[in-house]
Amino acid sequence: MYSLRVRLPAAMLALACLAAVTVGVSAYLAVTSWAREASRARLHALAESHSRAIERRLVLLRSELAVQARSAFTVAALDELGKWLELGPHDLNAVLSHYQGDGMRPLPERLALNGHGHQHGYSWRHVRIHETYAAALKQFNYADIYLVSMKGRVVYSATKGPEFGRLLSDPEFAGSGLAQVVEEARHQPAGTQILRDYAPYDLIGGEPRAFLAAPFYDIELDATEQVGTLVIAVNSGLIDDVLSANAAGRGEIGVYVVGEDGFTRSSPAARLEASAPSDSLDQRRLPSRGDDGLLRMTSHDGTPLVATGRTIAAGDWRWQLWLTEPERAAFAVVGKIRGAIVTAGLLVLAPLLGFAILLGWSVARPIGGLSDALAGIAAGRTDQAIPGAQRRDEIGGIARSARYARPCNARRNGARRNRRRAAPRPSGIAAVCLVSWRASSSNRCAPSAPRWRPRPVRSRRPPTSSARAPARRGPALPMPSCRPGMRSPVSIRSSARPRICSARSRACPARSVVPMSRPGRRGGTPMMSARSSTGWRAARPGSRRWSA
């Protein structure tokens, strides 16, 4: 674990990982901030585009109403059709039965009936009038076009709905949006437009409809007498068509147009989808949006959403356009960048790991070889190989220095051995005496050592005369005063014997000291003799020995 082969690659890899993580995190944070800003700008631009498209369409709708209200064709059509419906109940029922049928024909069939083949005066005038308004209905995506006489009767309807041929003053129509705009447009000056915002229209099942009404006058009468009222009804399909025509770059973006009352002006079915936001789309929430200008919402299926809004102004109408998009789609680039950063980091770290391992081995192997070589040189081996001397870096310099130090060390060791061989050696007796003296002067013994007295050495020769006392070789040595803890010479000599023999062996390698079995001279005590390569040589007699 502490080898450079492990530590050096690990250190390089750790530094590389630290650099990669630092750069990756910085790039990720920068990309995340950029993606949020780009998503905010994109949603705001798209909301601005949708709101401007809806405003332009509403302006165009009001322009179309103004053109139709000043048309002489409209005045003539209203005058001719109204007369036939006022003839009596029989003619009215005949007209209603032909265009509506007994059970209310489907809308495509009612639109297809233009009056051909019907033997009635109303139908003769209806042919060319219906072709004009039916084409406008399909071209501009209106819900219906009404011509209402001054009596309040609907003399023409492009779709021939339940209002056709009826008086708007009847109880079932009195409170409807159509009746309200017609009543407001009565006796208004030419060029006036009455707008009725989207609201549920109960006569057709509660579908939201908006009404735009304009009074029209007979030009021949100098526009002083109102002839009737032209009403254009629009439903949510008008808004949806505008949004779908401007759907570039929408993707998973949901678009909702909501009025000040919270009622949806675009398709109500879109608010019930699983991807629609479950939160209320209230204009008052916009000032509290976050720093990035996006609201956080949740869809009906629990998907996190981001939302933004814009105000739509068209006359007296104030609507709010909302755009919602799933966070995963809005910030998809963040996930892609994150994956790219991780992939790039792994692609960089893989070869870097191999390079770190190779570099660690290239440094650790010669250093390990140098360590073994230096240990061998310190142990005195001269045949130790020194790796790395061919390198041109610091490791090569260390190897060359170690290679130069090896012969110098060998020369110093040789000179030391030569000096040791040439130095004079002490004789065997001198070495024995030296060791004995050192042993006797430095050893202490236990208090239990016995007191002792030296005795003179007796001669083995018998006395020549019984009267003659044996001569003494010398005066008796006085007994030394021993302190407690002193050892006797016998114990000192016995303990020093191994050291003496070892010293003599080192001092005289060619000679070994052995005890002689034959008695010595004068006294019969064993004497020391030396054996050499030439034979036995007797020890010098007359040595003084002590006996216990």
Coordinates of C-alpha atoms in Angstrom, one line a residue:
M1 CA 0.0 0.0 0.0
Y2 CA 2.9 2.4 0.7
S3 CA 4.8 1.5 -2.5
L4 CA 5.3 4.2 -5.1
R5 CA 3.8 1.8 -7.6
V6 CA 0.5 2.4 -5.8
R7 CA 0.9 5.9 -4.4
L8 CA 2.1 7.7 -7.5
P9 CA -0.7 6.4 -9.8
A10 CA -3.2 7.0 -7.1
A11 CA -2.0 10.6 -6.6
M12 CA -2.1 11.3 -10.3
L13 CA -5.5 9.8 -10.7
A14 CA -6.8 11.7 -7.6
L15 CA -5.5 15.0 -9.1
A16 CA -7.0 14.1 -12.5
C17 CA -10.4 13.3 -10.9
L18 CA -10.3 16.5 -8.8
A19 CA -9.6 18.5 -12.0
A20 CA -12.2 16.7 -14.0
V21 CA -14.8 17.1 -11.2
T22 CA -14.0 20.8 -10.8
V23 CA -14.3 21.4 -14.5
G24 CA -17.3 19.2 -14.9
V25 CA -19.2 20.8 -12.0
S26 CA -18.4 24.3 -13.3
A27 CA -19.5 23.4 -16.8
Y28 CA -22.6 21.7 -15.5
L29 CA -23.6 24.8 -13.4
A30 CA -22.9 27.1 -16.3
V31 CA -24.9 25.0 -18.7
T32 CA -27.7 24.7 -16.2
S33 CA -27.9 28.4 -15.8
W34 CA -27.7 28.9 -19.5
A35 CA -30.4 26.3 -20.2
R36 CA -32.8 27.9 -17.7
E37 CA -32.2 31.3 -19.2
A38 CA -32.6 29.9 -22.7
S39 CA -35.7 28.0 -21.8
R40 CA -37.2 31.1 -20.2
A41 CA -36.4 33.2 -23.2
R42 CA -37.8 30.6 -25.6
L43 CA -41.0 30.3 -23.6
H44 CA -41.4 34.0 -23.3
A45 CA -40.8 34.5 -27.0
L46 CA -43.3 31.8 -27.9
A47 CA -45.9 33.3 -25.6
E48 CA -45.3 36.7 -27.1
S49 CA -45.7 35.2 -30.6
H50 CA -49.0 33.4 -29.7
S51 CA -50.4 36.5 -28.0
R52 CA -49.6 38.7 -30.9
A53 CA -51.1 36.2 -33.3
I54 CA -54.4 36.0 -31.3
E55 CA -54.5 39.8 -31.1
R56 CA -54.0 40.1 -34.9
R57 CA -56.8 37.6 -35.5
L58 CA -59.2 39.4 -33.3
V59 CA -58.4 42.7 -35.0
L60 CA -59.0 41.0 -38.3
L61 CA -62.3 39.7 -37.0
R62 CA -63.5 43.1 -36.1
S63 CA -62.4 44.4 -39.5
E64 CA -64.4 41.7 -41.2
L65 CA -67.4 42.6 -39.2
A66 CA -67.1 46.3 -40.1
V67 CA -66.8 45.4 -43.8
Q68 CA -69.9 43.2 -43.8
A69 CA -72.0 45.7 -41.8
R70 CA -71.4 48.3 -44.6
S71 CA -72.2 46.0 -47.4
A72 CA -75.2 46.8 -49.6
F73 CA -75.6 43.1 -50.3
T74 CA -76.3 42.5 -46.6
V75 CA -79.0 45.2 -46.6
A76 CA -80.7 43.7 -49.6
A77 CA -80.5 40.2 -48.3
L78 CA -81.9 41.1 -45.0
D79 CA -84.8 43.0 -46.6
E80 CA -85.7 40.2 -49.0
L81 CA -85.5 37.3 -46.5
G82 CA -87.3 39.1 -43.7
K83 CA -90.4 39.7 -45.8
W84 CA -91.0 36.0 -46.4
L85 CA -90.6 35.0 -42.8
E86 CA -93.2 37.6 -41.8
L87 CA -95.9 36.3 -44.1
G88 CA -97.4 34.0 -41.4
P89 CA -96.9 30.9 -39.4
H90 CA -97.5 28.6 -42.4
D91 CA -94.7 30.0 -44.4
L92 CA -92.4 30.2 -41.3
N93 CA -93.0 26.5 -40.5
A94 CA -92.5 25.5 -44.1
V95 CA -89.1 27.2 -44.1
L96 CA -88.0 25.8 -40.7
S97 CA -89.1 22.3 -41.7
H98 CA -87.1 22.4 -44.9
Y99 CA -83.8 23.7 -43.3
Q100 CA -83.9 22.3 -39.9
G101 CA -86.0 19.1 -40.4
D102 CA -88.2 17.5 -37.9
G103 CA -85.4 16.3 -35.6
M104 CA -82.7 18.9 -36.2
R105 CA -80.5 17.8 -39.0
P106 CA -76.7 17.4 -38.3
L107 CA -74.6 20.5 -38.9
P108 CA -73.0 19.4 -42.2
E109 CA -76.4 18.8 -43.8
R110 CA -77.8 22.1 -42.6
L111 CA -74.8 23.9 -44.1
A112 CA -75.2 22.0 -47.4
L113 CA -78.8 23.2 -47.8
N114 CA -78.7 26.4 -50.0
G115 CA -82.4 26.4 -51.2
H116 CA -82.1 24.6 -54.5
G117 CA -85.2 22.5 -55.2
H118 CA -87.3 24.1 -52.5
Q119 CA -90.4 25.8 -54.0
H120 CA -90.6 28.8 -51.7
G121 CA -89.8 32.5 -52.1
Y122 CA -87.4 32.5 -49.1
S123 CA -85.3 29.7 -50.7
W124 CA -85.1 31.6 -54.0
R125 CA -83.4 34.5 -52.3
H126 CA -81.5 32.2 -49.9
V127 CA -79.3 30.6 -52.6
R128 CA -76.9 33.4 -53.4
I129 CA -77.0 34.8 -49.8
H130 CA -76.1 31.5 -48.3
E131 CA -73.2 30.8 -50.8
T132 CA -71.6 34.1 -49.7
Y133 CA -71.9 33.7 -45.9
A134 CA -71.3 29.9 -45.9
A135 CA -68.0 30.6 -47.7
A136 CA -67.1 33.2 -45.1
L137 CA -68.0 30.9 -42.3
K138 CA -65.6 28.2 -43.5
Q139 CA -62.9 30.5 -44.6
F140 CA -62.7 32.5 -41.4
N141 CA -63.7 29.7 -39.0
Y142 CA -66.7 31.4 -37.6
A143 CA -69.2 29.6 -35.4
D144 CA -72.2 31.2 -37.1
I145 CA -73.4 34.4 -38.9
Y146 CA -76.7 36.0 -38.1
L147 CA -78.9 38.6 -39.7
V148 CA -81.4 40.0 -37.3
S149 CA -84.2 42.3 -38.3
M150 CA -85.3 45.3 -36.4
K151 CA -88.2 43.2 -34.9
G152 CA -85.6 40.9 -33.3
R153 CA -86.3 37.9 -35.6
V154 CA -83.3 35.9 -36.9
V155 CA -84.0 36.0 -40.6
Y156 CA -80.8 34.2 -41.5
S157 CA -78.4 31.8 -39.8
A158 CA -75.6 30.1 -41.7
T159 CA -75.9 27.0 -39.5
K160 CA -79.7 27.1 -39.2
G161 CA -79.4 26.5 -35.5
P162 CA -82.2 26.8 -32.9
E163 CA -82.3 30.6 -33.2
F164 CA -83.2 30.5 -36.9
G165 CA -86.6 32.1 -37.6
R166 CA -87.2 32.8 -33.9
L167 CA -87.8 36.1 -32.1
L168 CA -85.0 36.9 -29.7
S169 CA -87.6 38.4 -27.4
D170 CA -89.0 34.9 -26.7
P171 CA -88.4 33.7 -23.2
E172 CA -86.1 30.9 -24.2
F173 CA -83.8 33.4 -26.1
A174 CA -84.2 36.5 -24.1
G175 CA -81.1 36.0 -21.8
S176 CA -78.8 34.5 -24.3
G177 CA -75.6 36.3 -25.5
L178 CA -77.0 36.7 -29.0
A179 CA -80.1 38.6 -27.6
Q180 CA -77.9 40.8 -25.4
V181 CA -75.6 42.0 -28.2
V182 CA -78.5 42.6 -30.6
E183 CA -80.2 44.7 -27.9
E184 CA -77.1 46.6 -27.2
A185 CA -76.5 47.3 -30.9
R186 CA -80.0 48.7 -31.4
H187 CA -80.0 52.3 -32.3
Q188 CA -76.2 52.6 -32.2
P189 CA -74.5 54.7 -34.8
A190 CA -72.9 53.2 -37.8
G191 CA -69.5 51.8 -37.2
T192 CA -70.2 50.8 -33.7
Q193 CA -69.3 47.3 -32.6
I194 CA -70.6 45.4 -29.6
L195 CA -68.4 42.7 -28.2
R196 CA -69.6 39.9 -25.9
D197 CA -66.8 37.8 -24.4
Y198 CA -66.8 34.0 -24.3
A199 CA -69.5 32.5 -22.1
P200 CA -71.4 29.2 -22.2
Y201 CA -74.2 29.2 -24.8
D202 CA -77.0 27.1 -23.4
L203 CA -78.9 26.9 -26.7
I204 CA -76.3 24.7 -28.2
G205 CA -75.4 22.6 -25.1
G206 CA -73.2 25.1 -23.2
E207 CA -70.4 25.5 -25.8
P208 CA -68.5 28.7 -25.1
R209 CA -69.2 31.4 -27.7
A210 CA -68.4 35.0 -28.2
F211 CA -70.5 37.4 -30.2
L212 CA -69.6 40.5 -32.2
A213 CA -72.5 42.7 -33.4
A214 CA -72.7 45.7 -35.6
P215 CA -75.8 47.7 -36.8
F216 CA -76.1 48.3 -40.5
Y217 CA -78.0 51.0 -42.3
D218 CA -79.5 51.5 -45.7
I219 CA -77.1 53.6 -47.7
E220 CA -79.9 54.9 -50.0
L221 CA -81.6 56.4 -47.0
D222 CA -78.4 58.4 -46.0
A223 CA -77.7 55.9 -43.2
T224 CA -80.3 57.4 -40.9
E225 CA -82.5 54.3 -40.5
Q226 CA -81.2 51.1 -39.0
V227 CA -82.1 48.1 -41.1
G228 CA -80.9 45.4 -38.8
T229 CA -78.0 43.9 -37.0
L230 CA -75.2 41.7 -38.3
V231 CA -73.8 39.3 -35.7
I232 CA -70.8 37.0 -35.9
A233 CA -70.4 34.2 -33.4
V234 CA -67.1 32.6 -32.7
N235 CA -66.2 29.6 -30.6
S236 CA -62.9 28.3 -29.1
G237 CA -62.0 26.9 -32.5
L238 CA -61.0 30.3 -33.7
I239 CA -58.4 30.5 -30.9
D240 CA -57.2 27.0 -31.5
D241 CA -56.7 27.6 -35.2
V242 CA -54.5 30.6 -34.5
L243 CA -52.5 28.6 -32.0
S244 CA -52.1 25.6 -34.3
A245 CA -51.1 27.9 -37.2
N246 CA -48.3 29.3 -34.9
A247 CA -47.2 26.0 -33.5
A248 CA -43.6 26.2 -34.7
G249 CA -41.3 24.9 -31.9
R250 CA -44.2 23.9 -29.6
G251 CA -43.2 20.3 -29.0
E252 CA -44.7 19.3 -25.7
I253 CA -45.7 22.8 -24.8
G254 CA -49.3 23.3 -23.8
V255 CA -51.1 26.6 -24.7
Y256 CA -54.1 27.8 -22.8
V257 CA -56.1 31.1 -23.2
V258 CA -57.9 32.1 -20.0
G259 CA -60.1 35.1 -19.4
E260 CA -60.2 37.3 -16.4
D261 CA -63.1 35.3 -15.0
G262 CA -61.0 32.1 -15.2
F263 CA -63.0 30.6 -18.0
T264 CA -61.0 29.0 -20.8
R265 CA -61.2 30.8 -24.1
S266 CA -59.3 28.1 -26.0
S267 CA -60.3 24.4 -26.1
P268 CA -61.8 23.5 -22.7
A269 CA -61.0 19.8 -23.3
A270 CA -57.3 20.7 -23.2
R271 CA -57.5 21.7 -19.6
L272 CA -58.8 18.2 -18.7
E273 CA -55.9 16.3 -20.3
A274 CA -53.3 14.5 -18.1
S275 CA -50.5 16.8 -19.2
A276 CA -52.5 20.0 -18.4
P277 CA -51.6 21.9 -15.2
S278 CA -53.6 21.1 -12.1
D279 CA -52.9 24.6 -10.7
S280 CA -55.1 27.5 -11.4
L281 CA -54.0 29.8 -14.2
D282 CA -54.5 33.0 -12.5
Q283 CA -53.0 36.3 -13.7
R284 CA -52.2 37.4 -10.2
R285 CA -49.6 34.6 -9.9
L286 CA -47.4 36.2 -12.5
P287 CA -45.8 38.9 -10.3
S288 CA -44.7 36.2 -7.8
R289 CA -42.8 34.2 -10.4
G290 CA -39.2 33.2 -9.6
D291 CA -35.9 34.8 -10.6
D292 CA -35.8 32.9 -13.9
G293 CA -39.3 34.2 -14.8
L294 CA -40.9 30.8 -14.8
L295 CA -43.6 29.4 -12.6
R296 CA -43.4 25.8 -11.2
M297 CA -46.5 23.8 -11.6
T298 CA -47.6 20.2 -11.6
S299 CA -49.7 18.4 -14.2
H300 CA -52.7 16.1 -13.4
D301 CA -50.4 13.1 -13.8
G302 CA -47.8 14.6 -11.4
T303 CA -45.3 15.7 -14.0
P304 CA -43.3 18.9 -13.0
L305 CA -44.0 21.8 -15.3
V306 CA -42.6 25.2 -15.9
A307 CA -45.1 28.0 -17.0
T308 CA -45.1 31.5 -18.2
G309 CA -47.9 33.9 -19.3
R310 CA -48.7 37.0 -21.4
T311 CA -51.6 39.3 -21.6
I312 CA -53.8 39.5 -24.7
A313 CA -55.7 42.8 -25.3
A314 CA -58.4 43.1 -27.9
G315 CA -60.8 45.9 -27.5
D316 CA -62.6 45.4 -24.2
W317 CA -61.3 41.8 -23.9
R318 CA -58.4 41.1 -21.5
W319 CA -57.2 37.5 -21.8
Q320 CA -54.2 35.7 -20.4
L321 CA -52.2 33.3 -22.5
W322 CA -50.4 30.5 -20.6
L323 CA -47.6 28.2 -21.8
T324 CA -46.6 25.1 -19.9
E325 CA -43.8 22.7 -20.6
P326 CA -42.5 19.6 -18.7
E327 CA -39.2 20.4 -17.0
R328 CA -37.5 17.3 -18.5
A329 CA -38.3 18.8 -22.0
A330 CA -37.5 22.4 -21.1
F331 CA -34.2 21.5 -19.6
A332 CA -33.4 18.5 -21.8
V333 CA -30.1 20.0 -22.8
V334 CA -29.0 19.9 -19.2
G335 CA -29.4 16.1 -19.1
K336 CA -27.6 15.8 -22.4
I337 CA -24.7 18.0 -21.2
R338 CA -24.5 16.1 -18.0
G339 CA -24.2 12.8 -19.9
A340 CA -21.6 14.3 -22.2
I341 CA -19.6 15.6 -19.3
V342 CA -19.6 12.1 -17.6
T343 CA -18.8 10.4 -20.8
A344 CA -15.9 12.8 -21.6
G345 CA -14.6 12.4 -18.0
L346 CA -14.6 8.6 -18.2
L347 CA -12.9 8.7 -21.7
V348 CA -10.2 11.0 -20.3
L349 CA -9.7 9.2 -17.0
A350 CA -9.3 5.7 -18.6
P351 CA -6.1 6.6 -20.6
L352 CA -4.9 8.8 -17.8
L353 CA -5.1 5.8 -15.4
G354 CA -3.0 3.7 -17.8
F355 CA -0.5 6.6 -18.1
A356 CA -0.4 7.0 -14.3
I357 CA 0.3 3.3 -13.8
L358 CA 3.1 3.3 -16.5
L359 CA 4.6 6.4 -14.9
G360 CA 4.4 4.9 -11.5
W361 CA 6.1 1.7 -12.6
S362 CA 8.8 3.6 -14.5
V363 CA 9.6 5.5 -11.3
A364 CA 9.0 2.8 -8.7
R365 CA 10.8 -0.1 -10.4
P366 CA 14.3 1.6 -10.7
I367 CA 13.9 3.1 -7.3
G368 CA 13.1 -0.3 -5.9
G369 CA 16.1 -1.8 -7.7
L370 CA 18.3 1.0 -6.4
S371 CA 17.1 0.2 -2.9
D372 CA 18.1 -3.4 -3.2
A373 CA 21.4 -2.5 -4.8
L374 CA 22.3 0.0 -2.0
A375 CA 21.3 -2.6 0.6
G376 CA 23.7 -5.1 -1.1
I377 CA 26.5 -2.6 -1.3
A378 CA 26.0 -1.9 2.4
A379 CA 26.3 -5.6 3.1
G380 CA 29.5 -5.8 1.2
R381 CA 28.4 -7.5 -2.0
T382 CA 30.3 -6.3 -5.0
D383 CA 28.4 -8.2 -7.6
Q384 CA 25.1 -6.5 -7.0
A385 CA 23.5 -5.1 -10.3
I386 CA 22.5 -1.4 -10.2
P387 CA 19.5 -0.7 -12.5
G388 CA 18.7 2.6 -14.0
A389 CA 22.2 3.9 -14.7
Q390 CA 21.3 4.5 -18.3
R391 CA 18.5 6.9 -17.4
R392 CA 19.0 10.6 -18.0
D393 CA 17.0 11.8 -15.0
E394 CA 17.6 12.1 -11.3
I395 CA 17.1 8.3 -10.9
G396 CA 19.9 7.7 -13.4
G397 CA 22.1 10.1 -11.5
I398 CA 21.5 8.2 -8.2
A399 CA 22.2 4.9 -10.0
R400 CA 25.5 6.2 -11.4
S401 CA 26.5 7.5 -8.0
A402 CA 25.8 4.1 -6.5
R403 CA 27.8 2.4 -9.2
Y404 CA 30.7 4.7 -8.5
A405 CA 30.4 4.1 -4.8
R406 CA 30.6 0.3 -5.1
P407 CA 34.3 0.1 -6.1
C408 CA 35.3 2.8 -3.6
N409 CA 33.6 0.7 -0.9
A410 CA 35.3 -2.4 -2.1
R411 CA 38.7 -0.6 -1.9
R412 CA 38.0 0.6 1.6
N413 CA 37.1 -2.9 2.8
G414 CA 40.2 -4.4 1.2
A415 CA 42.4 -1.8 2.8
R416 CA 40.8 -2.4 6.1
R417 CA 41.4 -6.2 5.8
N418 CA 45.0 -5.6 4.8
R419 CA 45.6 -3.3 7.8
R420 CA 44.0 -5.9 10.1
R421 CA 46.3 -8.7 8.8
A422 CA 49.4 -6.5 9.0
A423 CA 48.7 -5.4 12.6
P424 CA 51.0 -7.2 15.4
R425 CA 49.1 -9.8 17.4
P426 CA 49.7 -10.4 21.1
S427 CA 51.1 -13.8 22.2
G428 CA 48.9 -16.4 23.7
I429 CA 50.2 -16.0 27.3
A430 CA 49.8 -12.2 27.0
A431 CA 46.3 -12.6 25.8
V432 CA 45.4 -15.0 28.6
C433 CA 46.9 -12.7 31.2
L434 CA 45.1 -9.7 29.8
V435 CA 41.7 -11.5 29.8
S436 CA 42.3 -12.9 33.3
W437 CA 43.2 -9.5 34.7
R438 CA 40.2 -7.9 33.2
A439 CA 37.9 -10.7 34.5
S440 CA 39.4 -10.6 38.1
S441 CA 39.1 -6.8 38.3
S442 CA 35.6 -6.4 37.1
N443 CA 33.6 -9.3 38.5
R444 CA 31.7 -9.4 41.7
C445 CA 30.2 -12.4 43.4
A446 CA 27.3 -13.3 45.7
P447 CA 27.7 -12.9 49.5
S448 CA 27.6 -16.7 49.9
A449 CA 31.2 -17.1 48.6
P450 CA 33.4 -19.0 51.2
R451 CA 36.3 -17.5 52.9
W452 CA 39.6 -18.8 51.6
R453 CA 43.3 -18.9 52.4
P454 CA 46.1 -19.7 50.0
R455 CA 48.3 -22.7 50.8
P456 CA 51.9 -23.2 49.8
V457 CA 52.6 -25.7 47.1
R458 CA 54.2 -28.8 48.5
S459 CA 56.9 -30.7 46.8
R460 CA 56.4 -34.3 45.7
R461 CA 59.8 -35.3 46.7
P462 CA 60.0 -37.2 50.0
P463 CA 61.9 -35.6 52.8
T464 CA 65.5 -36.6 53.2
S465 CA 65.3 -36.7 57.0
S466 CA 62.4 -37.1 59.3
A467 CA 64.0 -34.7 61.7
R468 CA 64.3 -32.2 59.0
A469 CA 61.1 -30.2 58.5
P470 CA 60.0 -29.6 54.9
A471 CA 61.3 -26.3 53.6
R472 CA 58.8 -23.7 52.8
R473 CA 59.1 -22.1 49.4
G474 CA 58.0 -18.8 50.8
P475 CA 56.1 -17.2 53.6
A476 CA 52.4 -17.8 53.8
L477 CA 50.4 -15.1 52.2
P478 CA 48.2 -13.2 54.5
M479 CA 44.5 -13.8 54.1
P480 CA 43.0 -10.9 52.4
S481 CA 40.2 -9.2 54.0
C482 CA 37.1 -10.0 51.9
R483 CA 34.1 -7.8 51.8
P484 CA 30.7 -9.3 51.4
G485 CA 30.0 -9.9 47.8
M486 CA 33.7 -10.8 46.8
R487 CA 34.4 -13.9 44.7
S488 CA 37.3 -16.3 45.3
P489 CA 40.1 -16.7 42.7
V490 CA 38.9 -20.2 42.0
S491 CA 35.5 -19.0 40.9
I492 CA 37.0 -16.1 39.0
R493 CA 39.4 -18.5 37.2
S494 CA 36.6 -21.0 36.4
S495 CA 34.4 -18.2 35.0
A496 CA 37.2 -16.7 33.0
R497 CA 38.4 -19.9 31.5
P498 CA 36.0 -19.8 28.5
R499 CA 37.0 -16.2 27.8
I500 CA 40.6 -17.1 28.0
C501 CA 40.3 -19.9 25.6
S502 CA 38.3 -17.8 23.2
A503 CA 40.9 -15.0 23.4
R504 CA 43.7 -17.4 22.8
S505 CA 41.9 -18.9 19.8
R506 CA 41.5 -15.5 18.3
A507 CA 45.0 -14.5 19.1
C508 CA 46.7 -17.7 17.8
P509 CA 44.4 -19.3 15.2
A510 CA 47.0 -22.0 14.3
R511 CA 47.4 -23.1 17.9
S512 CA 44.9 -24.3 20.4
V513 CA 45.3 -24.6 24.2
V514 CA 44.7 -28.1 25.6
P515 CA 45.3 -29.4 29.1
M516 CA 48.1 -31.9 29.4
S517 CA 47.4 -35.3 31.0
R518 CA 50.9 -35.9 32.1
P519 CA 52.0 -34.3 35.4
G520 CA 54.2 -31.3 35.4
R521 CA 57.3 -30.6 37.2
R522 CA 57.4 -30.1 40.9
G523 CA 54.1 -30.7 42.5
G524 CA 52.2 -32.9 40.1
T525 CA 49.6 -30.2 39.2
P526 CA 48.4 -30.1 35.7
M527 CA 50.2 -27.7 33.5
M528 CA 49.1 -26.0 30.3
S529 CA 50.8 -27.1 27.1
A530 CA 50.4 -26.0 23.5
R531 CA 50.1 -28.1 20.5
S532 CA 51.4 -26.9 17.2
S533 CA 51.9 -28.4 13.9
T534 CA 55.4 -29.7 14.9
G535 CA 54.4 -31.5 18.1
W536 CA 54.0 -30.9 21.8
R537 CA 55.7 -28.2 23.6
A538 CA 55.8 -28.2 27.4
A539 CA 54.7 -25.2 29.4
R540 CA 57.2 -23.3 31.3
P541 CA 57.5 -24.9 34.8
G542 CA 57.7 -23.1 38.0
S543 CA 54.6 -21.1 37.5
R544 CA 52.9 -20.2 40.7
R545 CA 49.5 -21.7 41.0
W546 CA 47.0 -21.4 43.9
S547 CA 44.8 -24.1 45.1
A548 CA 41.7 -23.7 47.0

